[in-house]
């Protein structure tokens, strides 16, 4: 889709509120609204791209003023997700926009194509295959970890190994009198929980899988929900045409219904099973509180919601700069935030001030000690040239669509191309496929890929960071490294805290990036001037200079346990 027609801002806060509103009130189980529990999945893998395509197609039609629109459809298989930046047009959007703009519409559909056949087959047999696979994975998950301990003071709920360093230091800092149980969840149809179990295998506290709390009733309730939704009239189905689903005055109900059936046949029954297992967990453990490192994704959103329904307080530890995001607003009772800046972000999203407490980031406690390290030794260990003339640029990429990631990598490569004594290190995000990075590194001798080296060591050893707006920007700033923010894609929503107004340098193309790199390379004082403008340790951004964030969060946990008991 031609980016020339794409809006500078793909989505507003109001747009995301609209997406969340569509999920509200679709289906209830035991008094819990199931739709909002899947909001991250819906928005990340469909809704955000729905917004982008609707606005872009509307801009195209208004700019070109065609007398008619012809639509040729051969849609992407429904079992493929459509993340932001996808090149596949969502069925129903062009028709809906053309209708809104009062433009004559002709739709040409090939009735028999491989994709149509695959879609029909998947709708017919897909859920019936995936559900037993999901159950089978859970059976394997039950064999992992320790026995159910019963009667825990704190339940720490984790469903992914990502950002495990957020909670690890807090667990170590807790008083020995606090009984903590780690509950893991193998969310995913073929996920048996092996990765997260491996990461936590050396833990000194009990590690139990959520699946161990499952009962026959958990699966019975899932089937009952499936039957209930199958028998429900169209007006009671997810994304029913009895409710309004408008964005930019465009009725997107048909586009939503192209995927909506997945929610009634697969997603909602599955979430009901999760909720029942979580209810069993809380009634078995009777914890004084729940500890979380996020409460947006489906499993953790469900835990925080069920905990509230059971009258159990929850504490969320801020894990990144995109919290809260426009996709979701935290529902946990208390939130430990890094600094006052993030406290204000929470309040702007409607989080009451009394629910937040500035503690610093537990995963940043060790960053204050980097200043005592020998930088040349770190560079040598990472195979980065230690020559005084050598200048190292680190690109931290993000898990976007391949086209966006290719543009990002190419921008960085063009910025350093033919610059003498400049090395470029490509650092993929932990959730990224690395093939694009490896292919790029074969084209230039001074470009290398670093998949597994410690990100903080890489930042400390590098001379400058190139990045989109993400947590790594603040980490580099805390390590006194200059940051050049690549503002080359509107797919990454702006984070106001990472702007030129707050001391960061933004560029929009490889020429501007190259100019900044050359200035820094040729004038060491230039680096100092860049860094001085950027945020450092302190109560505003990250209360970590004393290395005491983990202890502050641990004391907060102990206080909540004491109050609850």
mmCIF file of N, CA and C in Angstrom, residues 3-104:
data_model
loop_
_atom_site.group_PDB
_atom_site.id
_atom_site.type_symbol
_atom_site.label_atom_id
_atom_site.label_comp_id
_atom_site.label_asym_id
_atom_site.label_seq_id
_atom_site.Cartn_x
_atom_site.Cartn_y
_atom_site.Cartn_z
ATOM 1 N N UNK A 3 2.799 4.322 0.760
ATOM 2 C CA UNK A 3 2.973 5.069 2.004
ATOM 3 C C UNK A 3 2.783 6.563 1.810
ATOM 4 N N UNK A 4 2.794 7.055 0.541
ATOM 5 C CA UNK A 4 2.584 8.486 0.303
ATOM 6 C C UNK A 4 1.213 8.933 0.797
ATOM 7 N N UNK A 5 0.279 8.014 0.857
ATOM 8 C CA UNK A 5 -1.071 8.353 1.288
ATOM 9 C C UNK A 5 -1.301 8.066 2.771
ATOM 10 N N UNK A 6 -0.305 7.504 3.423
ATOM 11 C CA UNK A 6 -0.482 7.111 4.814
ATOM 12 C C UNK A 6 -0.426 8.334 5.720
ATOM 13 N N UNK A 7 -1.304 8.380 6.700
ATOM 14 C CA UNK A 7 -1.346 9.489 7.638
ATOM 15 C C UNK A 7 -0.077 9.492 8.484
ATOM 16 N N UNK A 8 0.357 10.713 8.886
ATOM 17 C CA UNK A 8 1.534 10.812 9.750
ATOM 18 C C UNK A 8 1.295 10.079 11.064
ATOM 19 N N UNK A 9 0.066 10.170 11.564
ATOM 20 C CA UNK A 9 -0.296 9.449 12.781
ATOM 21 C C UNK A 9 -1.321 8.382 12.411
ATOM 22 N N UNK A 10 -0.888 7.138 12.469
ATOM 23 C CA UNK A 10 -1.759 6.045 12.063
ATOM 24 C C UNK A 10 -2.998 5.965 12.937
ATOM 25 N N UNK A 11 -2.802 6.153 14.249
ATOM 26 C CA UNK A 11 -3.926 5.988 15.165
ATOM 27 C C UNK A 11 -3.806 6.955 16.329
ATOM 28 N N UNK A 12 -4.933 7.429 16.794
ATOM 29 C CA UNK A 12 -4.987 8.300 17.962
ATOM 30 C C UNK A 12 -5.396 7.478 19.185
ATOM 31 N N UNK A 13 -5.265 8.070 20.358
ATOM 32 C CA UNK A 13 -5.733 7.393 21.565
ATOM 33 C C UNK A 13 -7.210 7.057 21.452
ATOM 34 N N UNK A 14 -7.965 7.955 20.838
ATOM 35 C CA UNK A 14 -9.410 7.722 20.679
ATOM 36 C C UNK A 14 -9.672 6.512 19.778
ATOM 37 N N UNK A 15 -8.833 6.335 18.755
ATOM 38 C CA UNK A 15 -8.980 5.167 17.874
ATOM 39 C C UNK A 15 -8.787 3.870 18.660
ATOM 40 N N UNK A 16 -7.769 3.854 19.524
ATOM 41 C CA UNK A 16 -7.526 2.655 20.318
ATOM 42 C C UNK A 16 -8.646 2.425 21.329
ATOM 43 N N UNK A 17 -9.179 3.508 21.867
ATOM 44 C CA UNK A 17 -10.343 3.376 22.757
ATOM 45 C C UNK A 17 -11.503 2.728 22.008
ATOM 46 N N UNK A 18 -11.658 3.114 20.742
ATOM 47 C CA UNK A 18 -12.727 2.530 19.916
ATOM 48 C C UNK A 18 -12.518 1.037 19.722
ATOM 49 N N UNK A 19 -11.266 0.633 19.410
ATOM 50 C CA UNK A 19 -10.966 -0.788 19.227
ATOM 51 C C UNK A 19 -11.277 -1.577 20.493
ATOM 52 N N UNK A 20 -10.860 -1.031 21.642
ATOM 53 C CA UNK A 20 -11.134 -1.720 22.903
ATOM 54 C C UNK A 20 -12.636 -1.783 23.173
ATOM 55 N N UNK A 21 -13.317 -0.703 22.803
ATOM 56 C CA UNK A 21 -14.764 -0.669 23.019
ATOM 57 C C UNK A 21 -15.501 -1.743 22.242
ATOM 58 N N UNK A 22 -15.002 -2.080 21.054
ATOM 59 C CA UNK A 22 -15.643 -3.127 20.250
ATOM 60 C C UNK A 22 -15.613 -4.480 20.959
ATOM 61 N N UNK A 23 -14.559 -4.716 21.754
ATOM 62 C CA UNK A 23 -14.424 -6.004 22.435
ATOM 63 C C UNK A 23 -15.261 -6.088 23.708
ATOM 64 N N UNK A 24 -15.655 -4.939 24.209
ATOM 65 C CA UNK A 24 -16.367 -4.891 25.487
ATOM 66 C C UNK A 24 -17.803 -5.386 25.346
ATOM 67 N N UNK A 25 -18.212 -6.225 26.289
ATOM 68 C CA UNK A 25 -19.603 -6.661 26.343
ATOM 69 C C UNK A 25 -19.996 -7.709 25.319
ATOM 70 N N UNK A 26 -19.027 -8.331 24.648
ATOM 71 C CA UNK A 26 -19.359 -9.351 23.641
ATOM 72 C C UNK A 26 -19.751 -10.679 24.279
ATOM 73 N N UNK A 27 -19.038 -11.041 25.353
ATOM 74 C CA UNK A 27 -19.338 -12.325 25.984
ATOM 75 C C UNK A 27 -18.850 -12.297 27.433
ATOM 76 N N UNK A 28 -19.676 -12.815 28.360
ATOM 77 C CA UNK A 28 -19.329 -12.859 29.776
ATOM 78 C C UNK A 28 -19.268 -14.312 30.256
ATOM 79 N N UNK A 29 -18.320 -14.567 31.137
ATOM 80 C CA UNK A 29 -18.239 -15.868 31.807
ATOM 81 C C UNK A 29 -18.025 -15.612 33.299
ATOM 82 N N UNK A 30 -18.899 -16.155 34.127
ATOM 83 C CA UNK A 30 -18.813 -15.996 35.587
ATOM 84 C C UNK A 30 -18.689 -14.525 35.970
ATOM 85 N N UNK A 31 -19.383 -13.660 35.237
ATOM 86 C CA UNK A 31 -19.369 -12.234 35.530
ATOM 87 C C UNK A 31 -18.182 -11.484 34.984
ATOM 88 N N UNK A 32 -17.257 -12.172 34.292
ATOM 89 C CA UNK A 32 -16.053 -11.535 33.757
ATOM 90 C C UNK A 32 -16.233 -11.291 32.263
ATOM 91 N N UNK A 33 -15.978 -10.057 31.843
ATOM 92 C CA UNK A 33 -16.073 -9.686 30.430
ATOM 93 C C UNK A 33 -14.855 -10.253 29.701
ATOM 94 N N UNK A 34 -15.082 -11.222 28.821
ATOM 95 C CA UNK A 34 -13.989 -11.957 28.191
ATOM 96 C C UNK A 34 -13.288 -11.143 27.096
ATOM 97 N N UNK A 35 -14.041 -10.359 26.320
ATOM 98 C CA UNK A 35 -13.466 -9.627 25.193
ATOM 99 C C UNK A 35 -12.254 -8.787 25.530
ATOM 100 N N UNK A 36 -12.309 -7.923 26.574
ATOM 101 C CA UNK A 36 -11.156 -7.077 26.893
ATOM 102 C C UNK A 36 -9.896 -7.849 27.266
ATOM 103 N N UNK A 37 -10.023 -9.118 27.619
ATOM 104 C CA UNK A 37 -8.841 -9.902 27.975
ATOM 105 C C UNK A 37 -7.970 -10.203 26.757
ATOM 106 N N UNK A 38 -8.546 -10.133 25.554
ATOM 107 C CA UNK A 38 -7.776 -10.444 24.339
ATOM 108 C C UNK A 38 -7.406 -9.178 23.566
ATOM 109 N N UNK A 39 -7.482 -8.015 24.213
ATOM 110 C CA UNK A 39 -7.301 -6.762 23.469
ATOM 111 C C UNK A 39 -5.915 -6.632 22.862
ATOM 112 N N UNK A 40 -4.859 -7.084 23.551
ATOM 113 C CA UNK A 40 -3.520 -6.977 22.968
ATOM 114 C C UNK A 40 -3.397 -7.809 21.700
ATOM 115 N N UNK A 41 -3.903 -9.046 21.754
ATOM 116 C CA UNK A 41 -3.862 -9.911 20.577
ATOM 117 C C UNK A 41 -4.645 -9.294 19.431
ATOM 118 N N UNK A 42 -5.845 -8.830 19.725
ATOM 119 C CA UNK A 42 -6.699 -8.251 18.695
ATOM 120 C C UNK A 42 -6.072 -7.007 18.074
ATOM 121 N N UNK A 43 -5.554 -6.108 18.899
ATOM 122 C CA UNK A 43 -5.013 -4.847 18.395
ATOM 123 C C UNK A 43 -3.668 -5.059 17.692
ATOM 124 N N UNK A 44 -2.772 -5.819 18.315
ATOM 125 C CA UNK A 44 -1.431 -6.008 17.745
ATOM 126 C C UNK A 44 -1.459 -6.767 16.430
ATOM 127 N N UNK A 45 -2.327 -7.771 16.346
ATOM 128 C CA UNK A 45 -2.274 -8.682 15.208
ATOM 129 C C UNK A 45 -3.417 -8.501 14.216
ATOM 130 N N UNK A 46 -4.225 -7.460 14.423
ATOM 131 C CA UNK A 46 -5.304 -7.193 13.468
ATOM 132 C C UNK A 46 -5.788 -5.750 13.532
ATOM 133 N N UNK A 47 -6.186 -5.305 14.720
ATOM 134 C CA UNK A 47 -6.841 -4.001 14.851
ATOM 135 C C UNK A 47 -6.006 -2.816 14.417
ATOM 136 N N UNK A 48 -4.701 -2.815 14.769
ATOM 137 C CA UNK A 48 -3.841 -1.685 14.412
ATOM 138 C C UNK A 48 -3.678 -1.582 12.894
ATOM 139 N N UNK A 49 -3.509 -2.734 12.249
ATOM 140 C CA UNK A 49 -3.406 -2.741 10.788
ATOM 141 C C UNK A 49 -4.744 -2.368 10.155
ATOM 142 N N UNK A 50 -5.843 -2.749 10.775
ATOM 143 C CA UNK A 50 -7.169 -2.345 10.314
ATOM 144 C C UNK A 50 -7.278 -0.821 10.290
ATOM 145 N N UNK A 51 -6.782 -0.175 11.340
ATOM 146 C CA UNK A 51 -6.775 1.289 11.402
ATOM 147 C C UNK A 51 -5.944 1.879 10.265
ATOM 148 N N UNK A 52 -4.738 1.351 10.098
ATOM 149 C CA UNK A 52 -3.821 1.887 9.076
ATOM 150 C C UNK A 52 -4.425 1.789 7.691
ATOM 151 N N UNK A 53 -4.962 0.613 7.361
ATOM 152 C CA UNK A 53 -5.491 0.416 6.020
ATOM 153 C C UNK A 53 -6.737 1.268 5.780
ATOM 154 N N UNK A 54 -7.594 1.374 6.774
ATOM 155 C CA UNK A 54 -8.816 2.177 6.610
ATOM 156 C C UNK A 54 -8.473 3.628 6.314
ATOM 157 N N UNK A 55 -7.566 4.189 7.099
ATOM 158 C CA UNK A 55 -7.210 5.604 6.909
ATOM 159 C C UNK A 55 -6.455 5.819 5.603
ATOM 160 N N UNK A 56 -5.564 4.884 5.262
ATOM 161 C CA UNK A 56 -4.772 5.041 4.037
ATOM 162 C C UNK A 56 -5.650 4.938 2.795
ATOM 163 N N UNK A 57 -6.538 3.947 2.765
ATOM 164 C CA UNK A 57 -7.423 3.796 1.606
ATOM 165 C C UNK A 57 -8.357 4.995 1.489
ATOM 166 N N UNK A 58 -8.804 5.510 2.609
ATOM 167 C CA UNK A 58 -9.666 6.697 2.570
ATOM 168 C C UNK A 58 -8.891 7.891 2.012
ATOM 169 N N UNK A 59 -7.639 8.040 2.413
ATOM 170 C CA UNK A 59 -6.804 9.129 1.885
ATOM 171 C C UNK A 59 -6.595 8.980 0.377
ATOM 172 N N UNK A 60 -6.392 7.733 -0.083
ATOM 173 C CA UNK A 60 -6.198 7.489 -1.516
ATOM 174 C C UNK A 60 -7.434 7.922 -2.306
ATOM 175 N N UNK A 61 -8.595 7.489 -1.851
ATOM 176 C CA UNK A 61 -9.828 7.795 -2.581
ATOM 177 C C UNK A 61 -10.124 9.291 -2.577
ATOM 178 N N UNK A 62 -9.844 9.957 -1.475
ATOM 179 C CA UNK A 62 -10.106 11.402 -1.412
ATOM 180 C C UNK A 62 -9.108 12.193 -2.250
ATOM 181 N N UNK A 63 -7.881 11.686 -2.338
ATOM 182 C CA UNK A 63 -6.866 12.387 -3.129
ATOM 183 C C UNK A 63 -7.076 12.176 -4.625
ATOM 184 N N UNK A 64 -7.431 10.969 -5.029
ATOM 185 C CA UNK A 64 -7.536 10.629 -6.440
ATOM 186 C C UNK A 64 -8.931 10.876 -7.021
ATOM 187 N N UNK A 65 -9.950 10.927 -6.173
ATOM 188 C CA UNK A 65 -11.326 11.191 -6.605
ATOM 189 C C UNK A 65 -11.763 10.297 -7.771
ATOM 190 N N UNK A 66 -11.646 8.965 -7.627
ATOM 191 C CA UNK A 66 -12.054 8.086 -8.729
ATOM 192 C C UNK A 66 -13.574 8.048 -8.870
ATOM 193 N N UNK A 67 -14.032 7.752 -10.060
ATOM 194 C CA UNK A 67 -15.481 7.637 -10.273
ATOM 195 C C UNK A 67 -15.981 6.258 -9.852
ATOM 196 N N UNK A 68 -15.087 5.271 -9.865
ATOM 197 C CA UNK A 68 -15.459 3.944 -9.402
ATOM 198 C C UNK A 68 -14.241 3.233 -8.833
ATOM 199 N N UNK A 69 -14.512 2.221 -8.021
ATOM 200 C CA UNK A 69 -13.451 1.417 -7.410
ATOM 201 C C UNK A 69 -13.681 -0.037 -7.780
ATOM 202 N N UNK A 70 -12.635 -0.675 -8.280
ATOM 203 C CA UNK A 70 -12.709 -2.102 -8.578
ATOM 204 C C UNK A 70 -11.859 -2.859 -7.567
ATOM 205 N N UNK A 71 -12.452 -3.859 -6.963
ATOM 206 C CA UNK A 71 -11.770 -4.642 -5.939
ATOM 207 C C UNK A 71 -11.636 -6.078 -6.418
ATOM 208 N N UNK A 72 -10.409 -6.575 -6.500
ATOM 209 C CA UNK A 72 -10.153 -7.965 -6.851
ATOM 210 C C UNK A 72 -9.699 -8.686 -5.576
ATOM 211 N N UNK A 73 -10.457 -9.660 -5.128
ATOM 212 C CA UNK A 73 -10.185 -10.273 -3.831
ATOM 213 C C UNK A 73 -9.668 -11.693 -3.954
ATOM 214 N N UNK A 74 -8.595 -11.941 -3.249
ATOM 215 C CA UNK A 74 -8.060 -13.278 -3.022
ATOM 216 C C UNK A 74 -7.351 -13.187 -1.669
ATOM 217 N N UNK A 75 -8.129 -13.133 -0.589
ATOM 218 C CA UNK A 75 -7.599 -12.738 0.715
ATOM 219 C C UNK A 75 -6.573 -13.694 1.291
ATOM 220 N N UNK A 76 -5.734 -13.121 2.158
ATOM 221 C CA UNK A 76 -4.756 -13.900 2.911
ATOM 222 C C UNK A 76 -5.496 -14.943 3.750
ATOM 223 N N UNK A 77 -4.925 -16.146 3.910
ATOM 224 C CA UNK A 77 -5.585 -17.155 4.750
ATOM 225 C C UNK A 77 -5.912 -16.606 6.135
ATOM 226 N N UNK A 78 -7.084 -16.958 6.661
ATOM 227 C CA UNK A 78 -7.538 -16.386 7.924
ATOM 228 C C UNK A 78 -6.684 -16.823 9.103
ATOM 229 N N UNK A 79 -5.884 -17.884 8.947
ATOM 230 C CA UNK A 79 -5.039 -18.314 10.056
ATOM 231 C C UNK A 79 -3.703 -17.568 10.065
ATOM 232 N N UNK A 80 -3.522 -16.609 9.137
ATOM 233 C CA UNK A 80 -2.350 -15.745 9.159
ATOM 234 C C UNK A 80 -2.695 -14.472 9.917
ATOM 235 N N UNK A 81 -1.836 -14.098 10.868
ATOM 236 C CA UNK A 81 -2.043 -12.827 11.555
ATOM 237 C C UNK A 81 -1.707 -11.675 10.612
ATOM 238 N N UNK A 82 -2.244 -10.509 10.899
ATOM 239 C CA UNK A 82 -1.981 -9.321 10.093
ATOM 240 C C UNK A 82 -1.431 -8.218 11.001
ATOM 241 N N UNK A 83 -0.127 -8.283 11.340
ATOM 242 C CA UNK A 83 0.458 -7.257 12.204
ATOM 243 C C UNK A 83 0.605 -5.936 11.471
ATOM 244 N N UNK A 84 0.917 -4.903 12.216
ATOM 245 C CA UNK A 84 1.071 -3.580 11.640
ATOM 246 C C UNK A 84 2.141 -3.580 10.552
ATOM 247 N N UNK A 85 1.808 -2.990 9.411
ATOM 248 C CA UNK A 85 2.741 -2.937 8.300
ATOM 249 C C UNK A 85 2.549 -4.046 7.294
ATOM 250 N N UNK A 86 1.585 -4.927 7.528
ATOM 251 C CA UNK A 86 1.340 -6.038 6.609
ATOM 252 C C UNK A 86 0.939 -5.499 5.240
ATOM 253 N N UNK A 87 1.386 -6.170 4.204
ATOM 254 C CA UNK A 87 1.047 -5.734 2.849
ATOM 255 C C UNK A 87 -0.259 -6.306 2.344
ATOM 256 N N UNK A 88 -0.912 -7.157 3.132
ATOM 257 C CA UNK A 88 -2.145 -7.809 2.701
ATOM 258 C C UNK A 88 -3.361 -6.961 3.054
ATOM 259 N N UNK A 89 -4.155 -6.623 2.040
ATOM 260 C CA UNK A 89 -5.370 -5.832 2.279
ATOM 261 C C UNK A 89 -6.401 -6.704 2.992
ATOM 262 N N UNK A 90 -6.972 -6.178 4.054
ATOM 263 C CA UNK A 90 -7.986 -6.902 4.811
ATOM 264 C C UNK A 90 -9.297 -6.884 4.029
ATOM 265 N N UNK A 91 -9.892 -8.041 3.760
ATOM 266 C CA UNK A 91 -11.161 -8.077 3.008
ATOM 267 C C UNK A 91 -12.229 -7.233 3.683
ATOM 268 N N UNK A 92 -12.939 -6.468 2.875
ATOM 269 C CA UNK A 92 -14.040 -5.662 3.389
ATOM 270 C C UNK A 92 -13.710 -4.204 3.572
ATOM 271 N N UNK A 93 -12.413 -3.864 3.739
ATOM 272 C CA UNK A 93 -12.063 -2.455 3.974
ATOM 273 C C UNK A 93 -12.254 -1.608 2.716
ATOM 274 N N UNK A 94 -11.694 -1.998 1.547
ATOM 275 C CA UNK A 94 -11.898 -1.139 0.358
ATOM 276 C C UNK A 94 -13.380 -0.936 0.051
ATOM 277 N N UNK A 95 -14.167 -2.011 0.186
ATOM 278 C CA UNK A 95 -15.599 -1.909 -0.091
ATOM 279 C C UNK A 95 -16.271 -0.940 0.876
ATOM 280 N N UNK A 96 -15.895 -1.044 2.173
ATOM 281 C CA UNK A 96 -16.519 -0.196 3.192
ATOM 282 C C UNK A 96 -16.170 1.274 2.992
ATOM 283 N N UNK A 97 -14.910 1.545 2.655
ATOM 284 C CA UNK A 97 -14.479 2.937 2.462
ATOM 285 C C UNK A 97 -15.139 3.521 1.212
ATOM 286 N N UNK A 98 -15.163 2.759 0.121
ATOM 287 C CA UNK A 98 -15.789 3.240 -1.114
ATOM 288 C C UNK A 98 -17.267 3.537 -0.893
ATOM 289 N N UNK A 99 -17.936 2.684 -0.143
ATOM 290 C CA UNK A 99 -19.351 2.904 0.155
ATOM 291 C C UNK A 99 -19.543 4.190 0.951
ATOM 292 N N UNK A 100 -18.686 4.410 1.942
ATOM 293 C CA UNK A 100 -18.761 5.627 2.760
ATOM 294 C C UNK A 100 -18.539 6.881 1.920
ATOM 295 N N UNK A 101 -17.632 6.778 0.938
ATOM 296 C CA UNK A 101 -17.300 7.927 0.094
ATOM 297 C C UNK A 101 -18.252 8.066 -1.093
ATOM 298 N N UNK A 102 -19.294 7.209 -1.144
ATOM 299 C CA UNK A 102 -20.292 7.255 -2.231
ATOM 300 C C UNK A 102 -19.658 7.083 -3.616
ATOM 301 N N UNK A 103 -18.748 6.140 -3.713
ATOM 302 C CA UNK A 103 -18.076 5.834 -4.971
ATOM 303 C C UNK A 103 -18.591 4.492 -5.483
ATOM 304 N N UNK A 104 -18.873 4.428 -6.764
ATOM 305 C CA UNK A 104 -19.366 3.185 -7.347
ATOM 306 C C UNK A 104 -18.353 2.069 -7.131
#
